[in-house]
GROMACS .gro file of C-alpha atoms in nm:
model
   73
    1MET     CA    1  -1.575   1.609   0.082
    2ALA     CA    2  -1.567   1.583   0.457
    3GLY     CA    3  -1.451   1.221   0.439
    4LEU     CA    4  -1.128   1.319   0.265
    5LEU     CA    5  -1.064   1.608   0.502
    6ALA     CA    6  -1.122   1.368   0.792
    7GLY     CA    7  -0.848   1.140   0.661
    8GLY     CA    8  -1.038   0.898   0.438
    9SER     CA    9  -0.881   0.784   0.115
   10ILE     CA   10  -1.017   0.846  -0.232
   11ARG     CA   11  -1.069   0.472  -0.280
   12GLU     CA   12  -1.254   0.441   0.050
   13MET     CA   13  -1.482   0.728  -0.044
   14ALA     CA   14  -1.544   0.582  -0.390
   15ASP     CA   15  -1.630   0.242  -0.240
   16LEU     CA   16  -1.869   0.398   0.012
   17THR     CA   17  -2.045   0.629  -0.232
   18GLY     CA   18  -2.025   0.445  -0.564
   19ILE     CA   19  -1.881   0.760  -0.722
   20SER     CA   20  -1.569   0.724  -0.939
   21THR     CA   21  -1.229   0.794  -0.786
   22ALA     CA   22  -1.168   1.067  -1.046
   23THR     CA   23  -1.485   1.248  -0.941
   24ILE     CA   24  -1.406   1.208  -0.571
   25GLN     CA   25  -1.059   1.353  -0.630
   26LYS     CA   26  -1.193   1.646  -0.834
   27TRP     CA   27  -1.461   1.730  -0.580
   28GLY     CA   28  -1.210   1.690  -0.298
   29ARG     CA   29  -0.963   1.931  -0.455
   30ASP     CA   30  -1.244   2.177  -0.523
   31GLY     CA   31  -1.340   2.145  -0.155
   32GLY     CA   32  -0.995   2.218  -0.012
   33TRP     CA   33  -0.848   1.869   0.006
   34PRO     CA   34  -0.580   1.799   0.104
   35SER     CA   35  -0.585   2.041   0.395
   36ALA     CA   36  -0.274   2.230   0.502
   37GLU     CA   37  -0.244   1.991   0.797
   38GLN     CA   38  -0.264   1.686   0.569
   39LYS     CA   39   0.000   1.836   0.339
   40ALA     CA   40   0.230   1.900   0.637
   41GLU     CA   41   0.182   1.543   0.765
   42ARG     CA   42   0.259   1.400   0.422
   43ALA     CA   43   0.573   1.614   0.391
   44SER     CA   44   0.684   1.499   0.737
   45ARG     CA   45   0.633   1.133   0.646
   46ARG     CA   46   0.817   1.180   0.317
   47GLU     CA   47   1.110   1.342   0.501
   48ALA     CA   48   1.124   1.052   0.749
   49VAL     CA   49   1.123   0.798   0.465
   50ASP     CA   50   1.397   0.990   0.285
   51GLU     CA   51   1.610   0.998   0.601
   52TYR     CA   52   1.558   0.625   0.651
   53GLN     CA   53   1.660   0.557   0.291
   54VAL     CA   54   1.983   0.754   0.339
   55ARG     CA   55   2.067   0.543   0.647
   56LEU     CA   56   1.978   0.223   0.463
   57ASP     CA   57   2.199   0.319   0.168
   58ALA     CA   58   2.488   0.399   0.405
   59ALA     CA   59   2.450   0.062   0.580
   60HIS     CA   60   2.442  -0.119   0.246
   61ALA     CA   61   2.756   0.066   0.133
   62ALA     CA   62   2.933  -0.030   0.458
   63LEU     CA   63   2.839  -0.397   0.414
   64LYS     CA   64   2.958  -0.388   0.055
   65TYR     CA   65   3.287  -0.229   0.164
   66LEU     CA   66   3.333  -0.510   0.417
   67GLY     CA   67   3.252  -0.771   0.155
   68LEU     CA   68   2.931  -0.868   0.330
   69ASP     CA   69   2.688  -0.756   0.064
   70GLU     CA   70   2.411  -0.978  -0.077
   71GLY     CA   71   2.639  -1.181  -0.301
   72ASN     CA   72   2.872  -1.278  -0.017
   73LEU     CA   73   2.635  -1.366   0.267
   0.00000   0.00000   0.00000
């Protein structure tokens, strides 16, 4: 499944080919998808999102401490 290895999504491939998403996913996994590079990129994005969420939670806690949370704006 060259399309998946090139960065295409399962849904995109299913729409283009008319093959079910389950079959595309199975064939993709059998063909080495996701690649090691794609796995590393996904892990990097997940780490960035997790770091952002920690900062967001800290900001929300600070606003709540100051009495400026959603209920008091």
